[in-house]
PDB file of C-alpha atoms in Angstrom:
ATOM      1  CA  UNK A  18     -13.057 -11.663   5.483  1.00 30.00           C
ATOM      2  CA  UNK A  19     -13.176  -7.918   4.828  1.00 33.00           C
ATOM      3  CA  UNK A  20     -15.252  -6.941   7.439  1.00 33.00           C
ATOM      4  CA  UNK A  21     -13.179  -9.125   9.785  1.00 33.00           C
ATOM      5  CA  UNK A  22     -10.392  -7.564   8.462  1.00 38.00           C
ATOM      6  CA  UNK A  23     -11.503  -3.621   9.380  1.00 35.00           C
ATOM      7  CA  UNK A  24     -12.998  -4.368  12.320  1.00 35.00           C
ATOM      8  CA  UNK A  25      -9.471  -6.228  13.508  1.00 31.00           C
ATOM      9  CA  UNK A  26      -8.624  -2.652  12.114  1.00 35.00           C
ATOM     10  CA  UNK A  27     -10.448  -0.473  14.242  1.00 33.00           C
ATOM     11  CA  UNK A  28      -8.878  -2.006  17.664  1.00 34.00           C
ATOM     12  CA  UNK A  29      -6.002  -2.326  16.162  1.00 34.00           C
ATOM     13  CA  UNK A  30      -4.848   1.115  14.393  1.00 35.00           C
ATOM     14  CA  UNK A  31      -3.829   2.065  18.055  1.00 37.00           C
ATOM     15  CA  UNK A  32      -2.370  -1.297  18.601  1.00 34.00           C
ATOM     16  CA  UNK A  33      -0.156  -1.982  16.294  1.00 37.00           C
ATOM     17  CA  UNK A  34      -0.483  -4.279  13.153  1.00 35.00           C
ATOM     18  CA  UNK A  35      -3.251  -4.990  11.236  1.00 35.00           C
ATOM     19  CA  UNK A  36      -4.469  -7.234   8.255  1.00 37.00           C
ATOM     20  CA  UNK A  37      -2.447  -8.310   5.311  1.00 35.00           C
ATOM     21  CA  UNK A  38      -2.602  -6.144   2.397  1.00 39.00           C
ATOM     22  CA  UNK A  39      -4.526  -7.923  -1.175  1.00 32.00           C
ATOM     23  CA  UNK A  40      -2.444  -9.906  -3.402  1.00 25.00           C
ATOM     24  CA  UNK A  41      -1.595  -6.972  -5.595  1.00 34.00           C
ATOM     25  CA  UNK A  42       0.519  -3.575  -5.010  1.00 43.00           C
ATOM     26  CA  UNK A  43      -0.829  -0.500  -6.453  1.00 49.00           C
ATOM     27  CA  UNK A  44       1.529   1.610  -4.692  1.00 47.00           C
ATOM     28  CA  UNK A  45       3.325   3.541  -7.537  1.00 50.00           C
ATOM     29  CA  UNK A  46       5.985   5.921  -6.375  1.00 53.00           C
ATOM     30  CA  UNK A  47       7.683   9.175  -8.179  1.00 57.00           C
ATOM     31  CA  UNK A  48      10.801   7.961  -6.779  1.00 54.00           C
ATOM     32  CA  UNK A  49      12.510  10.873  -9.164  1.00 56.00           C
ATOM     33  CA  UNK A  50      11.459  13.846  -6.720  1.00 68.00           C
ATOM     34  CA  UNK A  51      13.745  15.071  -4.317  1.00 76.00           C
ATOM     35  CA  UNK A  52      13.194  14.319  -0.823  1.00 83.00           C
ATOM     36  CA  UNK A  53      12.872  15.903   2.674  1.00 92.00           C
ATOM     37  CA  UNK A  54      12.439  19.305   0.801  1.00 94.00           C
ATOM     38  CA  UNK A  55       8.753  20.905  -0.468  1.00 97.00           C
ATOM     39  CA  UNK A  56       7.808  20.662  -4.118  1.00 95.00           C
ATOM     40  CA  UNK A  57       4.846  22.491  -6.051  1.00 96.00           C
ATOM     41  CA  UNK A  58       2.619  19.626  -7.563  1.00 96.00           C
ATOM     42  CA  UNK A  59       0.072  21.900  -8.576  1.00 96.00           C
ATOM     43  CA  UNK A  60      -1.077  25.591  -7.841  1.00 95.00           C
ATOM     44  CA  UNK A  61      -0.526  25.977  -3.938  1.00 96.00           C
ATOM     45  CA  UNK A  62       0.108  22.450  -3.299  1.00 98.00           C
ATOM     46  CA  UNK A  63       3.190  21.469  -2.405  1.00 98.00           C
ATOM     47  CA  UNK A  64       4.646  18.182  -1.630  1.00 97.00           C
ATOM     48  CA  UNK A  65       7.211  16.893   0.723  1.00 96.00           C
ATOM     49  CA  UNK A  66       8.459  12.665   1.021  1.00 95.00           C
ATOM     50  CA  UNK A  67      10.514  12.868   4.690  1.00 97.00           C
ATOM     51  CA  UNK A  68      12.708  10.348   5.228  1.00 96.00           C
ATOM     52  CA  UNK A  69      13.371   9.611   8.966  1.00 96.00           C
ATOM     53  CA  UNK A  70      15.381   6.488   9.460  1.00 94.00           C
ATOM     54  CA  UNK A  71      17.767   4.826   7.354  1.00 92.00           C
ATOM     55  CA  UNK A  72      15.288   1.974   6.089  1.00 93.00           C
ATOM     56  CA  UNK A  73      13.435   2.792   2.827  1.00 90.00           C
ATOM     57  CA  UNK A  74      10.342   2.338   4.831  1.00 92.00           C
ATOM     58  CA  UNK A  75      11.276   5.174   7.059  1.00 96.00           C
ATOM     59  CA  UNK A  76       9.462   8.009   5.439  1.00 95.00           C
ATOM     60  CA  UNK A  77       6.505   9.545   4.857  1.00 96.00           C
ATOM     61  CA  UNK A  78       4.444  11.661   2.322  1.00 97.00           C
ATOM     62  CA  UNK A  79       3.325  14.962   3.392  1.00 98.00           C
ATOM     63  CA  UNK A  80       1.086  17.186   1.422  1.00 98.00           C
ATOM     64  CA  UNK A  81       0.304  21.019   2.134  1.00 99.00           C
ATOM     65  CA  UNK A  82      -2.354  23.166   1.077  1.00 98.00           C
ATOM     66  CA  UNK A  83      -4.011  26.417   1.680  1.00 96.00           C
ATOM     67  CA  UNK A  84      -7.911  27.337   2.219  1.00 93.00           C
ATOM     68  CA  UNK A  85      -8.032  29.727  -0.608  1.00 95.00           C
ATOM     69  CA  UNK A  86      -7.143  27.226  -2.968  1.00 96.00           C
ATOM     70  CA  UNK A  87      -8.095  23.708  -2.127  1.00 97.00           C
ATOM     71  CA  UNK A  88     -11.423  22.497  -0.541  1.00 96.00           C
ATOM     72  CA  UNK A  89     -11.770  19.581   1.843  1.00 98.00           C
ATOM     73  CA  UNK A  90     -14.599  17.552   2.327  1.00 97.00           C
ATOM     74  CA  UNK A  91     -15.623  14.302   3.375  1.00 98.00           C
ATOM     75  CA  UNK A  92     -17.100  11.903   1.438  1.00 98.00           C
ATOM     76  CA  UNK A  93     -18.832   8.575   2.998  1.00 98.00           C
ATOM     77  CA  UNK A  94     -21.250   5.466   1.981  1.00 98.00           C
ATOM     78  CA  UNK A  95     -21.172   2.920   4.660  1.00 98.00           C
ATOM     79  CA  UNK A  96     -23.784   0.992   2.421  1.00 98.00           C
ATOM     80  CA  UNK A  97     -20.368   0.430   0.128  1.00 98.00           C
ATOM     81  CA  UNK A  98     -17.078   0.774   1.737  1.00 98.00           C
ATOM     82  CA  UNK A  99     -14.543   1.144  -0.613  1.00 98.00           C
ATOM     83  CA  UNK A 100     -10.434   0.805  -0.635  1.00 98.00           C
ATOM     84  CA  UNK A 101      -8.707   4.808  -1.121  1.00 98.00           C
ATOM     85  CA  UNK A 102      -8.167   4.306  -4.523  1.00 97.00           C
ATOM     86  CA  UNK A 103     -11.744   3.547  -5.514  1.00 98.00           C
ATOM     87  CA  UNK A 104     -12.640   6.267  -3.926  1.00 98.00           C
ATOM     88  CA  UNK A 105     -10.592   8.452  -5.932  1.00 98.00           C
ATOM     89  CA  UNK A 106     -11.709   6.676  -8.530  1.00 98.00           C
ATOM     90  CA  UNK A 107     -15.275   7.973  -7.805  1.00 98.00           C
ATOM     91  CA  UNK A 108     -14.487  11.359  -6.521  1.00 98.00           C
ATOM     92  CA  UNK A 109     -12.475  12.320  -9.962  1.00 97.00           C
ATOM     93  CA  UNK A 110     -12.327  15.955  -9.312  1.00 97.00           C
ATOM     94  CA  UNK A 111     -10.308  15.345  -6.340  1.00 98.00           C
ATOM     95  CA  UNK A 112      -6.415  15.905  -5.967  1.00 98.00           C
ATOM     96  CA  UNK A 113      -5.837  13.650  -3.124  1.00 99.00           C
ATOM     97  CA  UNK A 114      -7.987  11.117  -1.232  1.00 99.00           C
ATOM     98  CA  UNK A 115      -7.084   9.773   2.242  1.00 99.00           C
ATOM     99  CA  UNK A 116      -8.656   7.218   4.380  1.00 98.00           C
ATOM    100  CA  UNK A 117     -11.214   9.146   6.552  1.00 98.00           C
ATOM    101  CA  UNK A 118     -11.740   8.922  10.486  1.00 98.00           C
ATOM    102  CA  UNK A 119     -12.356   5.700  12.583  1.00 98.00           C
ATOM    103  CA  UNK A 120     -15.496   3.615  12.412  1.00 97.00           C
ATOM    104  CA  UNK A 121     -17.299   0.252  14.256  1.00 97.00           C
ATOM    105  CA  UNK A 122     -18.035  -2.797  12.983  1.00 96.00           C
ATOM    106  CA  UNK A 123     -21.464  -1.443  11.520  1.00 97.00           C
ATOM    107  CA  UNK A 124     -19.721   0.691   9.493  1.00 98.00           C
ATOM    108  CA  UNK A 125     -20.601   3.905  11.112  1.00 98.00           C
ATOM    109  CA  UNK A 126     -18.526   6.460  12.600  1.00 97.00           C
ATOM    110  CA  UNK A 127     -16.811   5.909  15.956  1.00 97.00           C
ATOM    111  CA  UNK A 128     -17.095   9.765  17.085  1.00 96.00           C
ATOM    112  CA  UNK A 129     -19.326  12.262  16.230  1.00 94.00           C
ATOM    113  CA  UNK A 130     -19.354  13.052  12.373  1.00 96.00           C
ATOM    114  CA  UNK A 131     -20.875  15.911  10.318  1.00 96.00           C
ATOM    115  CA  UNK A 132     -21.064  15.488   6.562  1.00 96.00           C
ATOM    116  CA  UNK A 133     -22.922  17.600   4.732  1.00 95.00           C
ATOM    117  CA  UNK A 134     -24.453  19.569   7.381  1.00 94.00           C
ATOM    118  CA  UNK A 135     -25.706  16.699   8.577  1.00 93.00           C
ATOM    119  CA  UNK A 136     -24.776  14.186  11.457  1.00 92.00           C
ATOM    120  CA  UNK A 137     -23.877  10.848  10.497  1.00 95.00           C
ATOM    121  CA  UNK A 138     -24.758   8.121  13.306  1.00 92.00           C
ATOM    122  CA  UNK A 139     -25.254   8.733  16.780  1.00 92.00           C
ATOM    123  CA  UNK A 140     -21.368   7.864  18.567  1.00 95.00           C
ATOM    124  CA  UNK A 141     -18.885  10.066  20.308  1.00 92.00           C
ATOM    125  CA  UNK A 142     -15.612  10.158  21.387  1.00 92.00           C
ATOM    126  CA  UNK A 143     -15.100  11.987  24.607  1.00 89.00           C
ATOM    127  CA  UNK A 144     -14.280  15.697  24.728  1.00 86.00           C
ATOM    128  CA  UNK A 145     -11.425  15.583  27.493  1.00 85.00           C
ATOM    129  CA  UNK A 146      -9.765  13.261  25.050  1.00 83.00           C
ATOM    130  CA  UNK A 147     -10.658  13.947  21.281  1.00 93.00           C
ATOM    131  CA  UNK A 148      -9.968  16.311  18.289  1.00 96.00           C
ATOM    132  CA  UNK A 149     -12.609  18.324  16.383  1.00 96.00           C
ATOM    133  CA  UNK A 150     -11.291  18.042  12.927  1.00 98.00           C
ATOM    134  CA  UNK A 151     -13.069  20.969  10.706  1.00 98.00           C
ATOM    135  CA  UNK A 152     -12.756  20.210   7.015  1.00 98.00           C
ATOM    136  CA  UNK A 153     -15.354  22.786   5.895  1.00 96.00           C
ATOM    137  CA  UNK A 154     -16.557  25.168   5.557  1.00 95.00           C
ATOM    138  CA  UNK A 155     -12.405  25.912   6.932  1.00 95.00           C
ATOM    139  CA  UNK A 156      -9.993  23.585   7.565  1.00 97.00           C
ATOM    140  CA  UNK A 157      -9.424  24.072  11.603  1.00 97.00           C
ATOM    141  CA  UNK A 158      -8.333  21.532  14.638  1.00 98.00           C
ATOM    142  CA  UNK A 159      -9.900  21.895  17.233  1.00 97.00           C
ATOM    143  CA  UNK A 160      -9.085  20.574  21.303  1.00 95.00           C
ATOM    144  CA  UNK A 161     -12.328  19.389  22.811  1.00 91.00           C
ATOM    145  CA  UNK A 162     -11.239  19.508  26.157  1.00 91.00           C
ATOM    146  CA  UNK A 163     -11.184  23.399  26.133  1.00 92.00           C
ATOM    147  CA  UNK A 164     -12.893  24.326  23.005  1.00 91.00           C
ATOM    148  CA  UNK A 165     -16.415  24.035  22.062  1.00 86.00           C
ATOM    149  CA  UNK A 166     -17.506  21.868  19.410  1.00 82.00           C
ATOM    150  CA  UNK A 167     -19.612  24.426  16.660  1.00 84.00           C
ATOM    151  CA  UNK A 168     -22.883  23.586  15.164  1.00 78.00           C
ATOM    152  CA  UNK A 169     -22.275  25.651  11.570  1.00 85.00           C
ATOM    153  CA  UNK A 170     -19.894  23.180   9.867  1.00 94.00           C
ATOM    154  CA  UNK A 171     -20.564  21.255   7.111  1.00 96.00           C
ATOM    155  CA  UNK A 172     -17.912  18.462   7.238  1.00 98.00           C
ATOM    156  CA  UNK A 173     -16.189  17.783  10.561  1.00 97.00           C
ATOM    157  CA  UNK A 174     -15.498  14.832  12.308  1.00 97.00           C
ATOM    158  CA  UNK A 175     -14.113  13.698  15.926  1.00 97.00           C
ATOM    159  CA  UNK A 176     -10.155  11.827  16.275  1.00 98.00           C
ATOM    160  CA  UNK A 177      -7.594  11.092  18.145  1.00 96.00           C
ATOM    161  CA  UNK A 178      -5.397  11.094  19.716  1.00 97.00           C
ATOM    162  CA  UNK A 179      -2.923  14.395  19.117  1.00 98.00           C
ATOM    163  CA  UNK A 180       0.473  13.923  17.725  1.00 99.00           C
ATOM    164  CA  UNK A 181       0.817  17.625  18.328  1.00 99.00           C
ATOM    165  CA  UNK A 182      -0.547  19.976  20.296  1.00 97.00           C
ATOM    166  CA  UNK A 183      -0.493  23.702  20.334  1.00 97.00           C
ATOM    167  CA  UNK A 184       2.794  23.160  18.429  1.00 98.00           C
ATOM    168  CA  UNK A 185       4.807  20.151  20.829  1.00 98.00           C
ATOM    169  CA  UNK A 186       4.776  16.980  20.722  1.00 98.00           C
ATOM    170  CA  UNK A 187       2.032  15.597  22.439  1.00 97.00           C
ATOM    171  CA  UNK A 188       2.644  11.779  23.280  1.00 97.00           C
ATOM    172  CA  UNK A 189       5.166  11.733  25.975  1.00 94.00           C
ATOM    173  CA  UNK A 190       4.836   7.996  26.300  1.00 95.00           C
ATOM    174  CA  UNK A 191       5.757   5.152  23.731  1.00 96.00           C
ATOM    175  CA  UNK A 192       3.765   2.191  24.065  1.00 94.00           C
ATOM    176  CA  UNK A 193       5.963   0.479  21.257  1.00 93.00           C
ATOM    177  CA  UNK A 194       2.479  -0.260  19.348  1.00 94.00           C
ATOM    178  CA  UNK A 195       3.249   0.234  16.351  1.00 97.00           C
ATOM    179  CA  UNK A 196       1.047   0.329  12.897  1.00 98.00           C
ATOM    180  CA  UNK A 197       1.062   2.372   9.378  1.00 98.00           C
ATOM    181  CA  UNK A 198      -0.220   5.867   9.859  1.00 98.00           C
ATOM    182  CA  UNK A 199      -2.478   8.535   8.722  1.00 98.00           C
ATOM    183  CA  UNK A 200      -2.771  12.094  10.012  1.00 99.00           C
ATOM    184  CA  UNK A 201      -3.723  16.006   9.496  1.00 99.00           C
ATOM    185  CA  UNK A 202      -2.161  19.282  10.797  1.00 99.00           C
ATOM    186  CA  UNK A 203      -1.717  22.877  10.363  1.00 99.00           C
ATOM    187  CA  UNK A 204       0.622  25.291  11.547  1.00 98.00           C
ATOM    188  CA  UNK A 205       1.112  28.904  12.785  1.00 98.00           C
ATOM    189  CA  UNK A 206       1.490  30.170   9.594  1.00 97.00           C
ATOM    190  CA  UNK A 207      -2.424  29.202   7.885  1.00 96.00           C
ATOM    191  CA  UNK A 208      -1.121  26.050   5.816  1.00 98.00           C
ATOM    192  CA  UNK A 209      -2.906  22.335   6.688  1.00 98.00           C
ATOM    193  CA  UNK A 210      -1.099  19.043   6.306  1.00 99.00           C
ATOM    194  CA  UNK A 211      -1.932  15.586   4.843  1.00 99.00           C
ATOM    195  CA  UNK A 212       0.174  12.888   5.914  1.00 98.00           C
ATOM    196  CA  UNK A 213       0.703   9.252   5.881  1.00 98.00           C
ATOM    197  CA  UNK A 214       3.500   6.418   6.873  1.00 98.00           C
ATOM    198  CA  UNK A 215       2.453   4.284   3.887  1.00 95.00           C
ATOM    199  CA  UNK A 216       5.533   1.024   4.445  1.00 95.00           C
ATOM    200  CA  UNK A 217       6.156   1.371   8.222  1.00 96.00           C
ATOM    201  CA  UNK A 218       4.975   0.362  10.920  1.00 97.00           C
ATOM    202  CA  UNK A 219       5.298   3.383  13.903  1.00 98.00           C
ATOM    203  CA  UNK A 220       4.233   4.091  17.317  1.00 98.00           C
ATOM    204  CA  UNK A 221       2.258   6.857  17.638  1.00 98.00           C
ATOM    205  CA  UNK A 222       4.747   8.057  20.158  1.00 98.00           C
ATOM    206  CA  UNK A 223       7.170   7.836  17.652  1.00 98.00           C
ATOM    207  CA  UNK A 224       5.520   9.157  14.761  1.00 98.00           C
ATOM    208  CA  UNK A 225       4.611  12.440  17.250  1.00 98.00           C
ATOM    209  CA  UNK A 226       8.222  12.899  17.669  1.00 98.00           C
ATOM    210  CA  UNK A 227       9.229  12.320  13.563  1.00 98.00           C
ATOM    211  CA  UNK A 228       7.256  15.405  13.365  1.00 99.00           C
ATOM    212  CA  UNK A 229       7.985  17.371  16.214  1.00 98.00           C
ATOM    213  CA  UNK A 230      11.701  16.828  14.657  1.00 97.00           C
ATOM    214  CA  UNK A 231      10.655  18.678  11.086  1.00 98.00           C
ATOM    215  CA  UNK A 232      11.164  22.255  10.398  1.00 97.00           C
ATOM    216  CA  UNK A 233       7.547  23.127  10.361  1.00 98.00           C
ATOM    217  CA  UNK A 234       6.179  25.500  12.807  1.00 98.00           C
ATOM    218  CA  UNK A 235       2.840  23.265  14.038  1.00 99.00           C
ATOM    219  CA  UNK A 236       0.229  24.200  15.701  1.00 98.00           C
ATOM    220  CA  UNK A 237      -1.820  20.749  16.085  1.00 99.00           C
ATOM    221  CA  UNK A 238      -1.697  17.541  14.417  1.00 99.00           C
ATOM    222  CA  UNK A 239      -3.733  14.451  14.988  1.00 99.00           C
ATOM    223  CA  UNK A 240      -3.989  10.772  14.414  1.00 98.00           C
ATOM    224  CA  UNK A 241      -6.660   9.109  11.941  1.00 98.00           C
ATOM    225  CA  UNK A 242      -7.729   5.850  11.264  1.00 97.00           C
ATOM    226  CA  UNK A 243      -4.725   3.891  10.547  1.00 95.00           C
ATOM    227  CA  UNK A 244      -2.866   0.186  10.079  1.00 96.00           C
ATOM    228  CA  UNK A 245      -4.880  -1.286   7.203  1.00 97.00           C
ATOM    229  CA  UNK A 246      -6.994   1.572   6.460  1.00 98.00           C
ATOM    230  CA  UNK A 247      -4.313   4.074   5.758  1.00 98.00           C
ATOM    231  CA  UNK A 248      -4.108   4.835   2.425  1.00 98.00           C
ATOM    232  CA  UNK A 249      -3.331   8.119  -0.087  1.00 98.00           C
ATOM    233  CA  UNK A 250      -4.327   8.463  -3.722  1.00 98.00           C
ATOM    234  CA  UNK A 251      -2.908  11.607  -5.274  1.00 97.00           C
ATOM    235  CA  UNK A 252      -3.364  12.958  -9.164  1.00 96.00           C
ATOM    236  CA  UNK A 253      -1.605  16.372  -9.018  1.00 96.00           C
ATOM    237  CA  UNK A 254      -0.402  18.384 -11.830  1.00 94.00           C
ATOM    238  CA  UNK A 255       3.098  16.233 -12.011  1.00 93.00           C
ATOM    239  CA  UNK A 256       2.738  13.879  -9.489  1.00 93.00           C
ATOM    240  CA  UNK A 257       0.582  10.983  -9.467  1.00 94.00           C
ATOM    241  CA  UNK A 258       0.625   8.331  -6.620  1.00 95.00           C
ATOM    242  CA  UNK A 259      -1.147   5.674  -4.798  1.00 95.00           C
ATOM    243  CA  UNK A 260      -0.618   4.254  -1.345  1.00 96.00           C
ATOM    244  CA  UNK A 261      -3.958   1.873  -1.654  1.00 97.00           C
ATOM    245  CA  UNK A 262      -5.524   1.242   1.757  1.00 97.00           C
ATOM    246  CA  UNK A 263      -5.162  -2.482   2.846  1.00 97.00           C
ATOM    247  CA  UNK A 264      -9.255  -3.233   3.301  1.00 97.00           C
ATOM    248  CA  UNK A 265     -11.915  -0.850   2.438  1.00 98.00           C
ATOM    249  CA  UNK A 266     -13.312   1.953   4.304  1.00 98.00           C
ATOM    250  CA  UNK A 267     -16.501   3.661   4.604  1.00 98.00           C
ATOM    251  CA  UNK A 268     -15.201   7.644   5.143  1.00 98.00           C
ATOM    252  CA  UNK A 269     -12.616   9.601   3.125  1.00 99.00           C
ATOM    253  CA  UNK A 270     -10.963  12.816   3.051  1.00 99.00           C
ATOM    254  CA  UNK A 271     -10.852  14.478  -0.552  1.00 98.00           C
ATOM    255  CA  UNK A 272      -9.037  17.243  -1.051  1.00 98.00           C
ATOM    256  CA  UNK A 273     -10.016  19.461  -4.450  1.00 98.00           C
ATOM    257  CA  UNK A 274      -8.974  22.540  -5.924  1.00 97.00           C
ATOM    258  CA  UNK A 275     -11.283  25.621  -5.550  1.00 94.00           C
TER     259      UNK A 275
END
């Protein structure tokens, strides 16, 4: 039923809704922090929950973080897929874990993937259409339609599409498809950006507008794998939290202090 489950999720996370989520809820939530305004969790982390609608649903978690002080890297065992949390639960060291980038049925990656140093399977997305998301040895978005994809990287992988581009929004159509998010971003100013939607379900026409609407000065921003993969785990210096993915996933982003 799992596998069923992600691969429903992998033509779905565009689509709109996905499988149901386990019997259990591990989502804890430090409802005491103010919202829509940036809090330090831990040395140059900061977090922010944005509300965006009047439902209690209508938010989401952003975190933000600098190169010189946290290191992001992707982690991935499509032998043993595993929901966010147990992820965390294996990567210890790490601040925050998010669900990764999309896969097929085999497990594999759907776009080209770099872990390592190495490549991991043989897919790719295509360039006119894709993002080249750097996580080290720098955290950097790149377009693929106009910028060459670099051979010195040691984690990177391919996604899409934009939410924002060179600091607009970048869907200009809704197709009313809607489905829990994930995303990274980074702005004009050198900080990157961890976000999900972990209760609602959002376009991703809608979502690109959400944060084209926030007082952050973005350069790019794109869409992950989402609906029942997304999923953030986060054990900060005061904050501890867990949005657990729905099924399990064979790629994560963890995010650790240098």
């Amino acid at each position: 039923m799992k596998r069923l489950c992600v691969a429903f999720a992998i033509t779905t996370t565009l689509l709109g809704a996905g499988c149901m989520p386990p019997g259990s809820d591990t989502t804890t939530h430090p409802s005491s922090l103010e919202q829509n305004v940036w809090i330090p969790v831990s040395p140059e982390l900061s977090r922010m929950e944005y509300t965006y609608g009047e439902s209690a649903s209508e938010r989401l978690v952003l975190y933000r973080f600098v190169d010189e002080t946290h290191h992001l890297r992707l982690v991935h065992d499509e032998a043993t897929p595993k929901a966010v949390s147990q992820w965390h639960v294996a990567n210890p060291s790490a601040e925050i874990v998010i669900n990764g980038f999309y896969f097929h049925e085999d497990w594999f990656p759907s776009g080209r993937m770099i872990a390592d140093g190495a490549y991991n399977g043989d897919r790719e997305f295509d360039a006119d259409r894709s993002a080249y998301v750097i996580l080290s040895p720098t955290f950097e978005i790149l377009d693929t339609a106009v910028e060459p994809i670099p051979e010195n990287v040691q984690d990177a992988a391919q996604s899409y599409p934009f939410l924002i581009k060179n600091g607009e929004a970048a869907i200009s159509e809704d197709s009313g498809l809607v489905a829990r998010r994930t995303f990274l971003g980074d702005d004009t100013a050198g900080f990157g950006y961890i976000g999900v939607v972990p209760f609602d379900e959002i376009s991703l026409f809608e979502l690109s507008h959400v944060l084209d609407a926030m007082d952050i000065n973005w350069d790019d921003a794109v869409n992950l794998d989402g609906g029942p993969s997304t999923g953030l785990s986060a054990t900060t210096e005061t904050v501890t939290e867990s949005y657990d993915s729905f099924t399990v996933v064979p790629n994560t982003v963890v995010v650790e202090p240098k």
